[in-house]
PDB file of C-alpha atoms in Angstrom:
ATOM      1  CA  MET A  21       0.055   0.144  -0.099  1.00 94.00           C
ATOM      2  CA  ARG A  22       0.966   3.638  -0.589  1.00 97.00           C
ATOM      3  CA  VAL A  23       0.699   4.976   3.000  1.00 98.00           C
ATOM      4  CA  LEU A  24       0.842   8.521   4.421  1.00 98.00           C
ATOM      5  CA  VAL A  25       2.455   9.164   7.692  1.00 98.00           C
ATOM      6  CA  THR A  26       1.538  12.188   9.428  1.00 96.00           C
ATOM      7  CA  GLY A  27       4.170  13.385  12.077  1.00 92.00           C
ATOM      8  CA  ALA A  28       6.852  11.519  10.210  1.00 93.00           C
ATOM      9  CA  THR A  29       9.505  13.258  12.242  1.00 92.00           C
ATOM     10  CA  GLY A  30       7.912  12.671  15.706  1.00 92.00           C
ATOM     11  CA  PHE A  31       8.681   9.946  18.108  1.00 94.00           C
ATOM     12  CA  ILE A  32       6.578   7.541  16.908  1.00 96.00           C
ATOM     13  CA  GLY A  33       6.439   8.528  13.017  1.00 96.00           C
ATOM     14  CA  ARG A  34      10.383   8.369  12.625  1.00 95.00           C
ATOM     15  CA  ARG A  35      10.313   4.640  13.907  1.00 97.00           C
ATOM     16  CA  LEU A  36       6.939   3.710  12.083  1.00 98.00           C
ATOM     17  CA  ALA A  37       8.113   4.877   8.368  1.00 97.00           C
ATOM     18  CA  PRO A  38      10.958   2.506   8.236  1.00 97.00           C
ATOM     19  CA  ALA A  39       8.946  -0.352   9.717  1.00 98.00           C
ATOM     20  CA  LEU A  40       6.374  -0.030   7.162  1.00 98.00           C
ATOM     21  CA  GLU A  41       8.916   0.168   4.487  1.00 98.00           C
ATOM     22  CA  ALA A  42      10.321  -3.256   5.629  1.00 97.00           C
ATOM     23  CA  ASP A  43       6.643  -4.603   5.487  1.00 97.00           C
ATOM     24  CA  GLY A  44       6.662  -3.741   1.989  1.00 97.00           C
ATOM     25  CA  HIS A  45       4.759  -0.484   2.046  1.00 98.00           C
ATOM     26  CA  GLU A  46       5.417   2.577   0.117  1.00 98.00           C
ATOM     27  CA  VAL A  47       5.809   5.378   2.617  1.00 98.00           C
ATOM     28  CA  VAL A  48       4.848   9.305   2.284  1.00 98.00           C
ATOM     29  CA  ALA A  49       6.196  11.278   5.068  1.00 97.00           C
ATOM     30  CA  MET A  50       4.074  14.401   5.873  1.00 96.00           C
ATOM     31  CA  THR A  51       5.989  17.291   7.201  1.00 94.00           C
ATOM     32  CA  ARG A  52       6.035  20.977   7.244  1.00 92.00           C
ATOM     33  CA  ASN A  53       9.695  21.071   6.097  1.00 92.00           C
ATOM     34  CA  PRO A  54      10.031  18.421   3.426  1.00 94.00           C
ATOM     35  CA  ASP A  55      13.583  20.051   2.446  1.00 94.00           C
ATOM     36  CA  ARG A  56      14.904  19.019   5.843  1.00 94.00           C
ATOM     37  CA  TYR A  57      13.205  15.591   5.847  1.00 94.00           C
ATOM     38  CA  ALA A  58      16.059  12.886   6.206  1.00 92.00           C
ATOM     39  CA  GLY A  59      14.015   9.832   6.974  1.00 93.00           C
ATOM     40  CA  VAL A  60      12.469   6.886   4.998  1.00 95.00           C
ATOM     41  CA  GLY A  61       9.848   7.798   2.532  1.00 96.00           C
ATOM     42  CA  ARG A  62       8.972  10.487   0.002  1.00 96.00           C
ATOM     43  CA  ALA A  63       8.618  13.778   1.711  1.00 96.00           C
ATOM     44  CA  VAL A  64       5.413  16.089   0.885  1.00 96.00           C
ATOM     45  CA  PHE A  65       4.293  19.343   2.462  1.00 95.00           C
ATOM     46  CA  GLY A  66       1.418  19.198   4.843  1.00 94.00           C
ATOM     47  CA  ASP A  67      -0.115  20.656   7.758  1.00 94.00           C
ATOM     48  CA  VAL A  68      -3.046  19.229   9.851  1.00 94.00           C
ATOM     49  CA  HIS A  69      -3.638  22.813  10.673  1.00 93.00           C
ATOM     50  CA  ASP A  70      -3.801  23.842   7.393  1.00 94.00           C
ATOM     51  CA  ALA A  71      -6.771  22.239   5.556  1.00 93.00           C
ATOM     52  CA  GLY A  72      -5.755  23.624   2.437  1.00 94.00           C
ATOM     53  CA  SER A  73      -2.584  21.742   2.140  1.00 95.00           C
ATOM     54  CA  LEU A  74      -4.521  18.197   2.812  1.00 96.00           C
ATOM     55  CA  ALA A  75      -6.198  17.461  -0.347  1.00 95.00           C
ATOM     56  CA  ASP A  76      -3.025  17.496  -2.671  1.00 94.00           C
ATOM     57  CA  VAL A  77      -1.125  15.140  -0.146  1.00 95.00           C
ATOM     58  CA  LEU A  78      -3.974  12.700   0.438  1.00 97.00           C
ATOM     59  CA  SER A  79      -4.957  12.424  -3.127  1.00 93.00           C
ATOM     60  CA  ASP A  80      -2.489   9.461  -4.229  1.00 92.00           C
ATOM     61  CA  VAL A  81      -2.199   7.524  -1.017  1.00 97.00           C
ATOM     62  CA  ASP A  82      -4.197   4.279   0.110  1.00 97.00           C
ATOM     63  CA  ALA A  83      -4.378   4.881   3.793  1.00 97.00           C
ATOM     64  CA  ALA A  84      -2.881   7.291   6.401  1.00 98.00           C
ATOM     65  CA  TYR A  85      -1.581   7.368   9.931  1.00 98.00           C
ATOM     66  CA  TYR A  86      -2.724  10.236  12.283  1.00 97.00           C
ATOM     67  CA  LEU A  87       0.092  10.772  14.735  1.00 95.00           C
ATOM     68  CA  VAL A  88      -0.132  14.339  15.638  1.00 90.00           C
ATOM     69  CA  HIS A  89      -1.535  16.526  18.463  1.00 84.00           C
ATOM     70  CA  SER A  90      -1.063  19.970  19.828  1.00 73.00           C
ATOM     71  CA  LEU A  91      -0.393  19.138  23.566  1.00 70.00           C
ATOM     72  CA  ASP A  92       2.100  22.082  24.152  1.00 69.00           C
ATOM     73  CA  SER A  93      -0.801  24.334  22.901  1.00 73.00           C
ATOM     74  CA  ASP A  94      -3.040  26.106  25.703  1.00 74.00           C
ATOM     75  CA  ASP A  95      -5.845  25.577  23.357  1.00 83.00           C
ATOM     76  CA  PHE A  96      -4.890  21.964  22.313  1.00 85.00           C
ATOM     77  CA  VAL A  97      -8.566  20.676  22.545  1.00 88.00           C
ATOM     78  CA  ARG A  98      -9.932  23.031  20.002  1.00 92.00           C
ATOM     79  CA  ARG A  99      -6.837  22.780  17.877  1.00 92.00           C
ATOM     80  CA  ASP A 100      -6.836  18.961  17.914  1.00 92.00           C
ATOM     81  CA  ALA A 101     -10.351  18.990  17.061  1.00 94.00           C
ATOM     82  CA  ASP A 102     -10.225  21.475  14.198  1.00 95.00           C
ATOM     83  CA  ALA A 103      -7.345  19.235  12.625  1.00 94.00           C
ATOM     84  CA  ALA A 104      -8.926  15.951  13.150  1.00 96.00           C
ATOM     85  CA  SER A 105     -12.218  17.115  11.310  1.00 97.00           C
ATOM     86  CA  ALA A 106      -9.999  18.839   8.436  1.00 96.00           C
ATOM     87  CA  PHE A 107      -8.198  15.535   8.129  1.00 97.00           C
ATOM     88  CA  GLY A 108     -11.047  13.209   8.210  1.00 97.00           C
ATOM     89  CA  ALA A 109     -13.068  14.949   5.645  1.00 97.00           C
ATOM     90  CA  ALA A 110      -9.934  15.373   3.439  1.00 97.00           C
ATOM     91  CA  ALA A 111      -9.376  11.702   3.680  1.00 97.00           C
ATOM     92  CA  GLY A 112     -13.196  10.878   2.765  1.00 97.00           C
ATOM     93  CA  ASP A 113     -13.072  13.176  -0.228  1.00 97.00           C
ATOM     94  CA  ALA A 114      -9.529  11.350  -1.430  1.00 97.00           C
ATOM     95  CA  GLY A 115     -11.184   8.037  -0.805  1.00 96.00           C
ATOM     96  CA  LEU A 116      -8.895   6.456   1.639  1.00 97.00           C
ATOM     97  CA  ARG A 117      -9.135   2.864   2.721  1.00 96.00           C
ATOM     98  CA  ARG A 118      -8.166   3.343   6.162  1.00 97.00           C
ATOM     99  CA  ILE A 119      -6.973   5.817   8.858  1.00 97.00           C
ATOM    100  CA  VAL A 120      -4.677   4.532  11.692  1.00 98.00           C
ATOM    101  CA  TYR A 121      -4.912   6.696  14.881  1.00 97.00           C
ATOM    102  CA  LEU A 122      -2.828   6.439  18.029  1.00 96.00           C
ATOM    103  CA  GLY A 123      -4.971   7.519  21.052  1.00 94.00           C
ATOM    104  CA  GLY A 124      -4.989   7.018  24.610  1.00 91.00           C
ATOM    105  CA  LEU A 125      -6.108   4.512  27.335  1.00 91.00           C
ATOM    106  CA  GLY A 126      -8.679   5.238  29.707  1.00 86.00           C
ATOM    107  CA  ASP A 127     -11.925   4.159  30.954  1.00 83.00           C
ATOM    108  CA  ASP A 128     -14.989   5.937  29.280  1.00 79.00           C
ATOM    109  CA  SER A 129     -16.779   5.617  32.567  1.00 73.00           C
ATOM    110  CA  ASP A 130     -14.320   7.311  34.203  1.00 74.00           C
ATOM    111  CA  GLU A 131     -13.742  11.490  34.628  1.00 78.00           C
ATOM    112  CA  LEU A 132     -11.212  11.681  32.351  1.00 78.00           C
ATOM    113  CA  SER A 133      -8.764  14.257  31.867  1.00 78.00           C
ATOM    114  CA  ASP A 134      -9.329  17.178  29.035  1.00 79.00           C
ATOM    115  CA  HIS A 135      -6.118  15.200  27.376  1.00 78.00           C
ATOM    116  CA  LEU A 136      -7.811  11.758  27.149  1.00 86.00           C
ATOM    117  CA  ARG A 137     -11.188  13.340  26.326  1.00 88.00           C
ATOM    118  CA  SER A 138      -9.491  15.271  23.411  1.00 88.00           C
ATOM    119  CA  ARG A 139      -8.290  11.898  22.279  1.00 89.00           C
ATOM    120  CA  ARG A 140     -11.786  10.120  22.370  1.00 91.00           C
ATOM    121  CA  GLN A 141     -12.963  13.222  20.380  1.00 93.00           C
ATOM    122  CA  VAL A 142     -10.300  12.916  17.898  1.00 94.00           C
ATOM    123  CA  GLU A 143     -11.183   9.232  17.275  1.00 94.00           C
ATOM    124  CA  GLY A 144     -14.701  10.392  16.107  1.00 93.00           C
ATOM    125  CA  LEU A 145     -13.731  13.339  14.281  1.00 96.00           C
ATOM    126  CA  LEU A 146     -11.519  11.432  11.953  1.00 96.00           C
ATOM    127  CA  ALA A 147     -14.089   9.305  11.252  1.00 95.00           C
ATOM    128  CA  GLY A 148     -16.287  12.225  10.088  1.00 94.00           C
ATOM    129  CA  GLY A 149     -15.453  11.856   6.502  1.00 95.00           C
ATOM    130  CA  GLY A 150     -16.513   8.304   6.280  1.00 95.00           C
ATOM    131  CA  VAL A 151     -13.213   6.639   6.264  1.00 96.00           C
ATOM    132  CA  PRO A 152     -12.901   3.493   8.721  1.00 96.00           C
ATOM    133  CA  VAL A 153     -10.562   4.415  11.507  1.00 96.00           C
ATOM    134  CA  THR A 154      -8.608   1.906  13.292  1.00 97.00           C
ATOM    135  CA  THR A 155      -7.580   3.289  16.747  1.00 97.00           C
ATOM    136  CA  LEU A 156      -4.746   1.889  19.068  1.00 97.00           C
ATOM    137  CA  ARG A 157      -5.159   3.357  22.668  1.00 96.00           C
ATOM    138  CA  ALA A 158      -2.109   3.084  24.499  1.00 95.00           C
ATOM    139  CA  GLY A 159      -0.944   4.412  28.015  1.00 92.00           C
ATOM    140  CA  ILE A 160       2.790   5.399  28.565  1.00 92.00           C
ATOM    141  CA  VAL A 161       4.954   4.493  25.596  1.00 95.00           C
ATOM    142  CA  VAL A 162       8.626   3.730  26.775  1.00 97.00           C
ATOM    143  CA  GLY A 163      11.236   4.813  24.436  1.00 97.00           C
ATOM    144  CA  HIS A 164      13.989   7.223  23.897  1.00 95.00           C
ATOM    145  CA  GLY A 165      12.429  10.539  23.260  1.00 91.00           C
ATOM    146  CA  GLY A 166       9.006  10.042  24.299  1.00 91.00           C
ATOM    147  CA  ILE A 167       7.537  12.720  26.599  1.00 86.00           C
ATOM    148  CA  SER A 168       6.157  10.514  29.148  1.00 86.00           C
ATOM    149  CA  TRP A 169       9.262   8.186  29.504  1.00 91.00           C
ATOM    150  CA  GLU A 170      11.617  10.872  29.464  1.00 88.00           C
ATOM    151  CA  MET A 171       9.661  12.550  32.342  1.00 84.00           C
ATOM    152  CA  THR A 172       9.857   9.269  34.302  1.00 86.00           C
ATOM    153  CA  ARG A 173      13.751   8.983  33.472  1.00 89.00           C
ATOM    154  CA  GLN A 174      14.319  12.645  34.122  1.00 87.00           C
ATOM    155  CA  LEU A 175      12.755  12.276  37.743  1.00 81.00           C
ATOM    156  CA  VAL A 176      14.740   9.530  38.835  1.00 85.00           C
ATOM    157  CA  GLU A 177      17.979  10.628  37.393  1.00 86.00           C
ATOM    158  CA  HIS A 178      17.894  14.371  38.622  1.00 80.00           C
ATOM    159  CA  LEU A 179      16.421  13.729  41.916  1.00 75.00           C
ATOM    160  CA  PRO A 180      17.950  11.843  44.959  1.00 72.00           C
ATOM    161  CA  ALA A 181      14.553  12.480  46.778  1.00 71.00           C
ATOM    162  CA  MET A 182      11.051  13.339  45.336  1.00 69.00           C
ATOM    163  CA  ILE A 183       7.997  14.920  47.122  1.00 65.00           C
ATOM    164  CA  THR A 184       5.393  13.645  44.757  1.00 69.00           C
ATOM    165  CA  PRO A 185       1.622  14.062  44.091  1.00 67.00           C
ATOM    166  CA  ARG A 186      -1.085  11.228  44.477  1.00 69.00           C
ATOM    167  CA  TRP A 187      -0.657  10.448  41.066  1.00 69.00           C
ATOM    168  CA  VAL A 188       2.434   8.092  41.910  1.00 77.00           C
ATOM    169  CA  SER A 189      -0.291   5.449  43.050  1.00 81.00           C
ATOM    170  CA  THR A 190      -2.505   5.675  40.000  1.00 86.00           C
ATOM    171  CA  ARG A 191      -1.955   2.186  37.766  1.00 91.00           C
ATOM    172  CA  THR A 192      -0.875   2.383  34.064  1.00 92.00           C
ATOM    173  CA  GLN A 193       0.087  -0.329  31.523  1.00 96.00           C
ATOM    174  CA  PRO A 194       3.453   0.812  30.041  1.00 96.00           C
ATOM    175  CA  ILE A 195       4.570  -0.578  26.578  1.00 98.00           C
ATOM    176  CA  ALA A 196       7.464  -0.330  24.516  1.00 98.00           C
ATOM    177  CA  VAL A 197       7.678   2.045  21.626  1.00 98.00           C
ATOM    178  CA  ASP A 198       8.909  -1.188  19.512  1.00 98.00           C
ATOM    179  CA  ASP A 199       5.842  -2.794  20.424  1.00 98.00           C
ATOM    180  CA  VAL A 200       3.533  -0.083  19.617  1.00 98.00           C
ATOM    181  CA  VAL A 201       5.069   0.122  16.035  1.00 98.00           C
ATOM    182  CA  ARG A 202       4.649  -3.400  15.545  1.00 98.00           C
ATOM    183  CA  TYR A 203       0.848  -3.103  16.414  1.00 98.00           C
ATOM    184  CA  LEU A 204       0.561  -0.030  14.158  1.00 98.00           C
ATOM    185  CA  VAL A 205       1.978  -1.789  10.999  1.00 98.00           C
ATOM    186  CA  GLY A 206      -0.105  -4.907  11.926  1.00 97.00           C
ATOM    187  CA  VAL A 207      -3.270  -3.266  12.092  1.00 97.00           C
ATOM    188  CA  LEU A 208      -2.857  -1.746   8.576  1.00 96.00           C
ATOM    189  CA  THR A 209      -3.870  -4.808   6.638  1.00 94.00           C
ATOM    190  CA  LEU A 210      -6.647  -6.264   8.852  1.00 94.00           C
ATOM    191  CA  PRO A 211      -9.781  -7.112   7.043  1.00 91.00           C
ATOM    192  CA  GLU A 212     -12.431  -4.678   6.437  1.00 81.00           C
ATOM    193  CA  GLY A 213     -14.813  -4.227   9.308  1.00 77.00           C
ATOM    194  CA  THR A 214     -12.016  -3.947  11.754  1.00 79.00           C
ATOM    195  CA  ASP A 215     -12.138  -0.301  12.048  1.00 85.00           C
ATOM    196  CA  ARG A 216     -12.537  -0.047  15.744  1.00 93.00           C
ATOM    197  CA  ALA A 217     -10.472   0.557  18.848  1.00 95.00           C
ATOM    198  CA  TYR A 218      -8.144  -1.613  20.045  1.00 97.00           C
ATOM    199  CA  GLU A 219      -6.076  -1.165  23.734  1.00 97.00           C
ATOM    200  CA  ILE A 220      -2.643  -2.057  23.762  1.00 98.00           C
ATOM    201  CA  GLY A 221       0.045  -2.276  26.625  1.00 97.00           C
ATOM    202  CA  GLY A 222       2.761  -4.273  27.672  1.00 97.00           C
ATOM    203  CA  PRO A 223       2.526  -7.281  30.317  1.00 97.00           C
ATOM    204  CA  ASP A 224       3.170  -5.109  33.418  1.00 97.00           C
ATOM    205  CA  VAL A 225       0.530  -3.416  35.331  1.00 97.00           C
ATOM    206  CA  LEU A 226       2.389  -0.773  37.670  1.00 95.00           C
ATOM    207  CA  ALA A 227       1.561   2.330  39.653  1.00 91.00           C
ATOM    208  CA  TYR A 228       3.630   5.346  38.479  1.00 86.00           C
ATOM    209  CA  GLY A 229       5.931   5.319  41.773  1.00 86.00           C
ATOM    210  CA  ALA A 230       6.625   1.545  40.842  1.00 91.00           C
ATOM    211  CA  MET A 231       7.604   2.485  37.500  1.00 92.00           C
ATOM    212  CA  MET A 232      10.063   4.929  38.876  1.00 89.00           C
ATOM    213  CA  ARG A 233      11.676   2.719  41.111  1.00 91.00           C
ATOM    214  CA  ARG A 234      12.091  -0.051  38.599  1.00 95.00           C
ATOM    215  CA  VAL A 235      13.925   2.367  36.475  1.00 94.00           C
ATOM    216  CA  ALA A 236      15.894   3.519  39.474  1.00 92.00           C
ATOM    217  CA  GLU A 237      16.966  -0.273  40.295  1.00 94.00           C
ATOM    218  CA  ILE A 238      18.104  -0.787  36.683  1.00 95.00           C
ATOM    219  CA  GLU A 239      20.275   2.335  37.092  1.00 93.00           C
ATOM    220  CA  GLY A 240      21.539   1.451  40.418  1.00 93.00           C
ATOM    221  CA  ARG A 241      20.025   4.538  41.955  1.00 89.00           C
ATOM    222  CA  HIS A 242      18.120   4.769  45.376  1.00 85.00           C
ATOM    223  CA  PRO A 243      15.488   7.804  45.344  1.00 80.00           C
ATOM    224  CA  ILE A 244      13.276   8.370  48.097  1.00 77.00           C
ATOM    225  CA  ILE A 245       9.747   8.944  46.985  1.00 76.00           C
ATOM    226  CA  VAL A 246       7.347  10.643  49.262  1.00 72.00           C
ATOM    227  CA  PRO A 247       3.687  11.244  47.978  1.00 70.00           C
ATOM    228  CA  VAL A 248       1.851  14.484  49.298  1.00 68.00           C
ATOM    229  CA  PRO A 249      -1.894  14.713  48.582  1.00 64.00           C
ATOM    230  CA  LEU A 250      -2.258  18.252  48.616  1.00 59.00           C
ATOM    231  CA  LEU A 251       0.334  18.948  45.780  1.00 58.00           C
ATOM    232  CA  SER A 252      -2.052  20.626  43.453  1.00 59.00           C
ATOM    233  CA  PRO A 253      -1.761  19.805  39.305  1.00 58.00           C
ATOM    234  CA  GLY A 254      -0.390  23.363  38.793  1.00 62.00           C
ATOM    235  CA  LEU A 255       2.003  22.996  41.320  1.00 63.00           C
ATOM    236  CA  SER A 256       3.190  19.445  39.980  1.00 64.00           C
ATOM    237  CA  SER A 257       3.389  20.926  36.444  1.00 63.00           C
ATOM    238  CA  ARG A 258       5.524  23.638  37.579  1.00 67.00           C
ATOM    239  CA  TRP A 259       7.623  21.066  39.807  1.00 65.00           C
ATOM    240  CA  LEU A 260       8.249  19.026  36.519  1.00 69.00           C
ATOM    241  CA  ALA A 261       9.267  21.771  34.382  1.00 68.00           C
ATOM    242  CA  LEU A 262      11.809  22.848  37.193  1.00 71.00           C
ATOM    243  CA  VAL A 263      13.643  19.223  37.132  1.00 72.00           C
ATOM    244  CA  THR A 264      12.645  17.900  33.747  1.00 77.00           C
ATOM    245  CA  ASP A 265      12.788  19.372  30.214  1.00 77.00           C
ATOM    246  CA  VAL A 266       9.013  18.873  29.945  1.00 72.00           C
ATOM    247  CA  ASP A 267       7.373  22.291  29.419  1.00 71.00           C
ATOM    248  CA  THR A 268       4.548  23.333  32.020  1.00 64.00           C
ATOM    249  CA  ARG A 269       1.756  23.292  29.472  1.00 68.00           C
ATOM    250  CA  THR A 270       2.589  19.776  28.163  1.00 70.00           C
ATOM    251  CA  GLY A 271       3.358  18.801  31.988  1.00 66.00           C
ATOM    252  CA  ARG A 272       0.106  20.082  33.041  1.00 63.00           C
ATOM    253  CA  SER A 273      -1.909  17.946  30.680  1.00 65.00           C
ATOM    254  CA  LEU A 274       0.035  14.880  31.505  1.00 70.00           C
ATOM    255  CA  VAL A 275      -0.095  15.514  35.194  1.00 67.00           C
ATOM    256  CA  ASP A 276      -4.056  15.890  34.834  1.00 67.00           C
ATOM    257  CA  SER A 277      -4.246  12.410  32.990  1.00 68.00           C
ATOM    258  CA  MET A 278      -2.055  10.808  35.439  1.00 73.00           C
ATOM    259  CA  VAL A 279      -5.280  10.875  38.000  1.00 73.00           C
ATOM    260  CA  ASN A 280      -6.923   8.177  35.486  1.00 80.00           C
ATOM    261  CA  GLU A 281      -6.118   4.849  35.542  1.00 87.00           C
ATOM    262  CA  VAL A 282      -5.064   3.789  32.070  1.00 90.00           C
ATOM    263  CA  VAL A 283      -4.782  -0.092  31.880  1.00 94.00           C
ATOM    264  CA  VAL A 284      -5.984  -2.466  29.152  1.00 95.00           C
ATOM    265  CA  ARG A 285      -9.575  -3.794  29.807  1.00 94.00           C
ATOM    266  CA  ASP A 286     -10.068  -5.362  26.295  1.00 94.00           C
ATOM    267  CA  ASP A 287      -7.004  -7.623  24.675  1.00 94.00           C
ATOM    268  CA  ALA A 288      -8.737  -8.205  21.437  1.00 95.00           C
ATOM    269  CA  ILE A 289      -5.718  -7.175  20.004  1.00 96.00           C
ATOM    270  CA  ARG A 290      -3.534 -10.062  20.934  1.00 95.00           C
ATOM    271  CA  GLN A 291      -5.838 -12.127  18.602  1.00 94.00           C
ATOM    272  CA  ALA A 292      -5.714  -9.586  15.782  1.00 95.00           C
ATOM    273  CA  VAL A 293      -1.828  -8.846  15.969  1.00 96.00           C
ATOM    274  CA  PRO A 294      -0.411 -11.859  17.823  1.00 95.00           C
ATOM    275  CA  PHE A 295       3.015 -11.665  19.418  1.00 97.00           C
ATOM    276  CA  GLU A 296       4.536 -11.300  22.875  1.00 97.00           C
ATOM    277  CA  PRO A 297       5.215  -7.697  24.080  1.00 98.00           C
ATOM    278  CA  LEU A 298       8.354  -6.763  26.061  1.00 98.00           C
ATOM    279  CA  SER A 299       8.256  -6.486  29.726  1.00 98.00           C
ATOM    280  CA  TYR A 300       8.761  -3.124  31.261  1.00 97.00           C
ATOM    281  CA  ASP A 301      12.195  -3.810  32.428  1.00 97.00           C
ATOM    282  CA  GLU A 302      13.230  -4.765  28.687  1.00 98.00           C
ATOM    283  CA  ALA A 303      11.536  -1.656  27.206  1.00 98.00           C
ATOM    284  CA  VAL A 304      13.542   0.452  29.776  1.00 97.00           C
ATOM    285  CA  LEU A 305      16.993  -1.176  28.951  1.00 97.00           C
ATOM    286  CA  ARG A 306      16.033  -0.486  25.325  1.00 97.00           C
ATOM    287  CA  ALA A 307      15.432   3.004  25.810  1.00 97.00           C
ATOM    288  CA  LEU A 308      18.323   3.916  27.913  1.00 96.00           C
ATOM    289  CA  ALA A 309      20.553   1.822  25.286  1.00 97.00           C
ATOM    290  CA  GLU A 310      18.954   3.881  22.465  1.00 95.00           C
ATOM    291  CA  ARG A 311      19.808   7.024  24.307  1.00 94.00           C
ATOM    292  CA  ALA A 312      23.363   6.099  25.044  1.00 94.00           C
ATOM    293  CA  ARG A 313      23.676   5.312  21.372  1.00 94.00           C
ATOM    294  CA  ALA A 314      22.192   9.076  20.522  1.00 92.00           C
ATOM    295  CA  GLN A 315      24.845  10.477  22.994  1.00 92.00           C
ATOM    296  CA  ALA A 316      27.616   8.785  21.452  1.00 92.00           C
ATOM    297  CA  ARG A 317      26.562  10.058  17.917  1.00 90.00           C
ATOM    298  CA  GLU A 318      26.577  13.526  19.222  1.00 88.00           C
ATOM    299  CA  ARG A 319      30.018  13.317  20.859  1.00 88.00           C
ATOM    300  CA  GLU A 320      31.397  11.953  17.755  1.00 86.00           C
ATOM    301  CA  ALA A 321      29.604  14.735  15.536  1.00 85.00           C
ATOM    302  CA  GLU A 322      30.869  17.325  18.090  1.00 83.00           C
ATOM    303  CA  GLU A 323      34.457  16.004  17.596  1.00 82.00           C
ATOM    304  CA  ASP A 324      34.307  15.544  14.024  1.00 76.00           C
ATOM    305  CA  PRO A 325      31.965  18.026  12.549  1.00 69.00           C
ATOM    306  CA  THR A 326      33.262  17.264   8.930  1.00 63.00           C
TER     307      THR A 326
END
């Protein structure tokens, strides 16, 4: 298939494009800066916030991956809704066979955060143009460069002791980025009628505090974690911005979502795309190894700029 990847330079997109090519698909990488694109596939200009740019991009592809969001914007709910509506309509006009969207876990009966409610809203708006939408709902994705993972790693590495909000006791089901990519590639060619939401996660269900302790153990650290019930989301996001490189707006959206338990309730994906996901510890080891390799490449580039 000829497949469009939005967010092709992002955390997921830059891993997905080569995996799709390895699986025999032709990749079209949508980016706002095609001249600077150095990844897999044919780069084309497109911007989900510029509806006029979408018709040409979608005119010659069979399917599309929607991997973009505006979490770093104060107005991300409206921006993401407008973008999804425009993309869904353009995909319908172009006659695409499928849209694949990476959303977020969370129980619909729960009082979901703005972030998770927005992810649900985007699912519906993408389908507004009549194109079947297959959604993968994930919690924390563990991999070098992922915002939630980097927040976890940096907290562990930067602080010998942490005064943390109540969300450290909330359960989540982290998943390795390699497994997310496997699922994304796998659902592309599922039979018609499989345009539904699938929940994806690794084998381990852990509280956020336990996740941090596992990372600390792997790195040989021994941080002290002290939950404080009265630490508000606003203060939590400012605290994150001080001790990590996650900006305050993104941190606030993530913190708000951490009060919601995000675990897999329906494992239908295990039959649709069967394989054994990596454990949390293995996902952490891979993320740390990738970071070490990236740092080594940066040092080599600085020593030999030619």
